[in-house]
């Protein structure tokens, strides 16, 4: 696992668009879930219509965008990490940002994407529903995680009480 200090999470900037789309393409190719033709068909839709409407943060290591998370409300529209950085804590850091921001989250994962399902389950997501994705006709699983973000603000630190 990478040293978490070497992974930076920051808000998306317009100048990140090309790098974010590169991450999307490379991740898509590595999963082999969508054909190259399908990816080529939806590339301009993702770039021009979907990504601009989402709240995004990027993961950076060594001045390079290596992943990103995109939210629409509390729904994780996308969480993508370059394959060579899988297992280094990048996806977890991006989900940490999202849960700190929103608390409870939902995500849809193709049922055939075992690695993604395991990743979300290990993070604490649970399966809620199975359905067919109308865009791809593939089976997907809706997952959710419930987090109470107010607990972080209501926690009382009693460790310094002996100084009173």
PDB file of N, CA and C in Angstrom, residues 25-74:
ATOM      1  N   UNK A  25     -10.986   5.735 -19.381  1.00  0.00           N
ATOM      2  CA  UNK A  25     -10.709   4.812 -20.496  1.00  0.00           C
ATOM      3  C   UNK A  25      -9.831   3.640 -20.062  1.00  0.00           C
ATOM      4  N   UNK A  26      -8.747   3.933 -19.387  1.00  0.00           N
ATOM      5  CA  UNK A  26      -7.816   2.873 -18.983  1.00  0.00           C
ATOM      6  C   UNK A  26      -8.457   1.904 -18.002  1.00  0.00           C
ATOM      7  N   UNK A  27      -9.257   2.436 -17.095  1.00  0.00           N
ATOM      8  CA  UNK A  27      -9.949   1.568 -16.144  1.00  0.00           C
ATOM      9  C   UNK A  27     -10.980   0.715 -16.868  1.00  0.00           C
ATOM     10  N   UNK A  28     -11.714   1.324 -17.778  1.00  0.00           N
ATOM     11  CA  UNK A  28     -12.693   0.578 -18.558  1.00  0.00           C
ATOM     12  C   UNK A  28     -12.065  -0.533 -19.376  1.00  0.00           C
ATOM     13  N   UNK A  29     -10.936  -0.242 -20.008  1.00  0.00           N
ATOM     14  CA  UNK A  29     -10.246  -1.260 -20.798  1.00  0.00           C
ATOM     15  C   UNK A  29      -9.785  -2.429 -19.926  1.00  0.00           C
ATOM     16  N   UNK A  30      -9.318  -2.115 -18.729  1.00  0.00           N
ATOM     17  CA  UNK A  30      -8.753  -3.155 -17.860  1.00  0.00           C
ATOM     18  C   UNK A  30      -9.813  -4.103 -17.316  1.00  0.00           C
ATOM     19  N   UNK A  31     -11.057  -3.635 -17.206  1.00  0.00           N
ATOM     20  CA  UNK A  31     -12.102  -4.513 -16.666  1.00  0.00           C
ATOM     21  C   UNK A  31     -12.700  -5.416 -17.734  1.00  0.00           C
ATOM     22  N   UNK A  32     -12.586  -5.037 -18.987  1.00  0.00           N
ATOM     23  CA  UNK A  32     -13.125  -5.792 -20.118  1.00  0.00           C
ATOM     24  C   UNK A  32     -14.638  -5.996 -20.007  1.00  0.00           C
ATOM     25  N   UNK A  33     -15.319  -5.115 -19.280  1.00  0.00           N
ATOM     26  CA  UNK A  33     -16.762  -5.253 -19.116  1.00  0.00           C
ATOM     27  C   UNK A  33     -17.528  -4.683 -20.305  1.00  0.00           C
ATOM     28  N   UNK A  34     -17.009  -3.614 -20.877  1.00  0.00           N
ATOM     29  CA  UNK A  34     -17.664  -2.987 -22.024  1.00  0.00           C
ATOM     30  C   UNK A  34     -16.782  -3.160 -23.253  1.00  0.00           C
ATOM     31  N   UNK A  35     -17.408  -3.365 -24.377  1.00  0.00           N
ATOM     32  CA  UNK A  35     -16.643  -3.507 -25.616  1.00  0.00           C
ATOM     33  C   UNK A  35     -16.006  -2.165 -25.973  1.00  0.00           C
ATOM     34  N   UNK A  36     -14.979  -2.213 -26.805  1.00  0.00           N
ATOM     35  CA  UNK A  36     -14.341  -0.972 -27.263  1.00  0.00           C
ATOM     36  C   UNK A  36     -15.345  -0.114 -28.015  1.00  0.00           C
ATOM     37  N   UNK A  37     -16.228  -0.743 -28.754  1.00  0.00           N
ATOM     38  CA  UNK A  37     -17.251  -0.010 -29.499  1.00  0.00           C
ATOM     39  C   UNK A  37     -18.201   0.727 -28.549  1.00  0.00           C
ATOM     40  N   UNK A  38     -18.632   0.040 -27.503  1.00  0.00           N
ATOM     41  CA  UNK A  38     -19.513   0.676 -26.515  1.00  0.00           C
ATOM     42  C   UNK A  38     -18.800   1.821 -25.823  1.00  0.00           C
ATOM     43  N   UNK A  39     -17.543   1.594 -25.441  1.00  0.00           N
ATOM     44  CA  UNK A  39     -16.783   2.662 -24.783  1.00  0.00           C
ATOM     45  C   UNK A  39     -16.628   3.864 -25.705  1.00  0.00           C
ATOM     46  N   UNK A  40     -16.352   3.618 -26.972  1.00  0.00           N
ATOM     47  CA  UNK A  40     -16.205   4.720 -27.935  1.00  0.00           C
ATOM     48  C   UNK A  40     -17.525   5.469 -28.091  1.00  0.00           C
ATOM     49  N   UNK A  41     -18.637   4.737 -28.059  1.00  0.00           N
ATOM     50  CA  UNK A  41     -19.958   5.364 -28.196  1.00  0.00           C
ATOM     51  C   UNK A  41     -20.293   6.244 -26.998  1.00  0.00           C
ATOM     52  N   UNK A  42     -19.942   5.787 -25.801  1.00  0.00           N
ATOM     53  CA  UNK A  42     -20.340   6.556 -24.617  1.00  0.00           C
ATOM     54  C   UNK A  42     -19.295   7.570 -24.161  1.00  0.00           C
ATOM     55  N   UNK A  43     -18.091   7.495 -24.719  1.00  0.00           N
ATOM     56  CA  UNK A  43     -17.033   8.446 -24.346  1.00  0.00           C
ATOM     57  C   UNK A  43     -17.502   9.904 -24.431  1.00  0.00           C
ATOM     58  N   UNK A  44     -18.035  10.360 -25.568  1.00  0.00           N
ATOM     59  CA  UNK A  44     -18.442  11.770 -25.624  1.00  0.00           C
ATOM     60  C   UNK A  44     -19.613  12.099 -24.691  1.00  0.00           C
ATOM     61  N   UNK A  45     -20.449  11.118 -24.415  1.00  0.00           N
ATOM     62  CA  UNK A  45     -21.564  11.336 -23.477  1.00  0.00           C
ATOM     63  C   UNK A  45     -21.022  11.549 -22.071  1.00  0.00           C
ATOM     64  N   UNK A  46     -20.072  10.698 -21.682  1.00  0.00           N
ATOM     65  CA  UNK A  46     -19.449  10.838 -20.354  1.00  0.00           C
ATOM     66  C   UNK A  46     -18.748  12.192 -20.265  1.00  0.00           C
ATOM     67  N   UNK A  47     -17.905  12.489 -21.253  1.00  0.00           N
ATOM     68  CA  UNK A  47     -17.091  13.711 -21.246  1.00  0.00           C
ATOM     69  C   UNK A  47     -17.932  14.987 -21.298  1.00  0.00           C
ATOM     70  N   UNK A  48     -18.923  15.014 -22.174  1.00  0.00           N
ATOM     71  CA  UNK A  48     -19.636  16.268 -22.452  1.00  0.00           C
ATOM     72  C   UNK A  48     -20.926  16.453 -21.656  1.00  0.00           C
ATOM     73  N   UNK A  49     -21.586  15.358 -21.307  1.00  0.00           N
ATOM     74  CA  UNK A  49     -22.909  15.478 -20.685  1.00  0.00           C
ATOM     75  C   UNK A  49     -22.964  15.035 -19.232  1.00  0.00           C
ATOM     76  N   UNK A  50     -22.191  14.029 -18.872  1.00  0.00           N
ATOM     77  CA  UNK A  50     -22.308  13.488 -17.518  1.00  0.00           C
ATOM     78  C   UNK A  50     -21.300  14.121 -16.561  1.00  0.00           C
ATOM     79  N   UNK A  51     -20.016  14.018 -16.864  1.00  0.00           N
ATOM     80  CA  UNK A  51     -18.992  14.528 -15.940  1.00  0.00           C
ATOM     81  C   UNK A  51     -19.169  16.001 -15.561  1.00  0.00           C
ATOM     82  N   UNK A  52     -19.509  16.871 -16.496  1.00  0.00           N
ATOM     83  CA  UNK A  52     -19.638  18.283 -16.108  1.00  0.00           C
ATOM     84  C   UNK A  52     -20.712  18.546 -15.043  1.00  0.00           C
ATOM     85  N   UNK A  53     -21.671  17.659 -14.901  1.00  0.00           N
ATOM     86  CA  UNK A  53     -22.770  17.861 -13.952  1.00  0.00           C
ATOM     87  C   UNK A  53     -22.500  17.267 -12.572  1.00  0.00           C
ATOM     88  N   UNK A  54     -21.357  16.614 -12.400  1.00  0.00           N
ATOM     89  CA  UNK A  54     -21.075  15.892 -11.165  1.00  0.00           C
ATOM     90  C   UNK A  54     -20.074  16.620 -10.291  1.00  0.00           C
ATOM     91  N   UNK A  55     -20.151  16.367  -8.997  1.00  0.00           N
ATOM     92  CA  UNK A  55     -19.160  16.855  -8.029  1.00  0.00           C
ATOM     93  C   UNK A  55     -18.008  15.870  -8.057  1.00  0.00           C
ATOM     94  N   UNK A  56     -16.806  16.351  -8.370  1.00  0.00           N
ATOM     95  CA  UNK A  56     -15.676  15.455  -8.577  1.00  0.00           C
ATOM     96  C   UNK A  56     -14.474  15.859  -7.726  1.00  0.00           C
ATOM     97  N   UNK A  57     -13.735  14.841  -7.302  1.00  0.00           N
ATOM     98  CA  UNK A  57     -12.436  15.027  -6.685  1.00  0.00           C
ATOM     99  C   UNK A  57     -11.470  14.077  -7.382  1.00  0.00           C
ATOM    100  N   UNK A  58     -10.225  14.473  -7.450  1.00  0.00           N
ATOM    101  CA  UNK A  58      -9.211  13.645  -8.096  1.00  0.00           C
ATOM    102  C   UNK A  58      -8.174  13.203  -7.076  1.00  0.00           C
ATOM    103  N   UNK A  59      -7.582  12.049  -7.357  1.00  0.00           N
ATOM    104  CA  UNK A  59      -6.469  11.532  -6.558  1.00  0.00           C
ATOM    105  C   UNK A  59      -5.203  11.768  -7.356  1.00  0.00           C
ATOM    106  N   UNK A  60      -4.204  12.304  -6.679  1.00  0.00           N
ATOM    107  CA  UNK A  60      -2.948  12.655  -7.345  1.00  0.00           C
ATOM    108  C   UNK A  60      -1.789  12.002  -6.600  1.00  0.00           C
ATOM    109  N   UNK A  61      -0.871  11.459  -7.379  1.00  0.00           N
ATOM    110  CA  UNK A  61       0.373  10.939  -6.823  1.00  0.00           C
ATOM    111  C   UNK A  61       1.482  11.364  -7.775  1.00  0.00           C
ATOM    112  N   UNK A  62       2.533  11.913  -7.233  1.00  0.00           N
ATOM    113  CA  UNK A  62       3.664  12.379  -8.045  1.00  0.00           C
ATOM    114  C   UNK A  62       3.209  13.306  -9.170  1.00  0.00           C
ATOM    115  N   UNK A  63       2.312  14.239  -8.854  1.00  0.00           N
ATOM    116  CA  UNK A  63       1.808  15.251  -9.786  1.00  0.00           C
ATOM    117  C   UNK A  63       0.998  14.671 -10.947  1.00  0.00           C
ATOM    118  N   UNK A  64       0.498  13.448 -10.797  1.00  0.00           N
ATOM    119  CA  UNK A  64      -0.259  12.772 -11.855  1.00  0.00           C
ATOM    120  C   UNK A  64      -1.627  12.373 -11.308  1.00  0.00           C
ATOM    121  N   UNK A  65      -2.678  12.648 -12.082  1.00  0.00           N
ATOM    122  CA  UNK A  65      -4.008  12.195 -11.698  1.00  0.00           C
ATOM    123  C   UNK A  65      -4.077  10.692 -11.924  1.00  0.00           C
ATOM    124  N   UNK A  66      -4.334   9.963 -10.833  1.00  0.00           N
ATOM    125  CA  UNK A  66      -4.350   8.498 -10.907  1.00  0.00           C
ATOM    126  C   UNK A  66      -5.739   7.923 -10.620  1.00  0.00           C
ATOM    127  N   UNK A  67      -6.678   8.794 -10.269  1.00  0.00           N
ATOM    128  CA  UNK A  67      -8.036   8.330 -10.007  1.00  0.00           C
ATOM    129  C   UNK A  67      -8.956   9.503  -9.765  1.00  0.00           C
ATOM    130  N   UNK A  68     -10.244   9.205  -9.741  1.00  0.00           N
ATOM    131  CA  UNK A  68     -11.225  10.232  -9.417  1.00  0.00           C
ATOM    132  C   UNK A  68     -12.507   9.598  -8.912  1.00  0.00           C
ATOM    133  N   UNK A  69     -13.255  10.386  -8.171  1.00  0.00           N
ATOM    134  CA  UNK A  69     -14.595  10.013  -7.722  1.00  0.00           C
ATOM    135  C   UNK A  69     -15.542  11.106  -8.184  1.00  0.00           C
ATOM    136  N   UNK A  70     -16.714  10.686  -8.649  1.00  0.00           N
ATOM    137  CA  UNK A  70     -17.722  11.626  -9.131  1.00  0.00           C
ATOM    138  C   UNK A  70     -19.053  11.301  -8.456  1.00  0.00           C
ATOM    139  N   UNK A  71     -19.651  12.313  -7.842  1.00  0.00           N
ATOM    140  CA  UNK A  71     -20.905  12.138  -7.119  1.00  0.00           C
ATOM    141  C   UNK A  71     -22.020  12.951  -7.752  1.00  0.00           C
ATOM    142  N   UNK A  72     -23.216  12.382  -7.718  1.00  0.00           N
ATOM    143  CA  UNK A  72     -24.437  13.111  -8.030  1.00  0.00           C
ATOM    144  C   UNK A  72     -25.298  12.962  -6.789  1.00  0.00           C
ATOM    145  N   UNK A  73     -25.307  14.003  -5.967  1.00  0.00           N
ATOM    146  CA  UNK A  73     -25.938  13.878  -4.661  1.00  0.00           C
ATOM    147  C   UNK A  73     -25.151  12.879  -3.837  1.00  0.00           C
ATOM    148  N   UNK A  74     -25.825  11.842  -3.343  1.00  0.00           N
ATOM    149  CA  UNK A  74     -25.142  10.818  -2.560  1.00  0.00           C
ATOM    150  C   UNK A  74     -24.885   9.548  -3.380  1.00  0.00           C
TER     151      UNK A  74
END
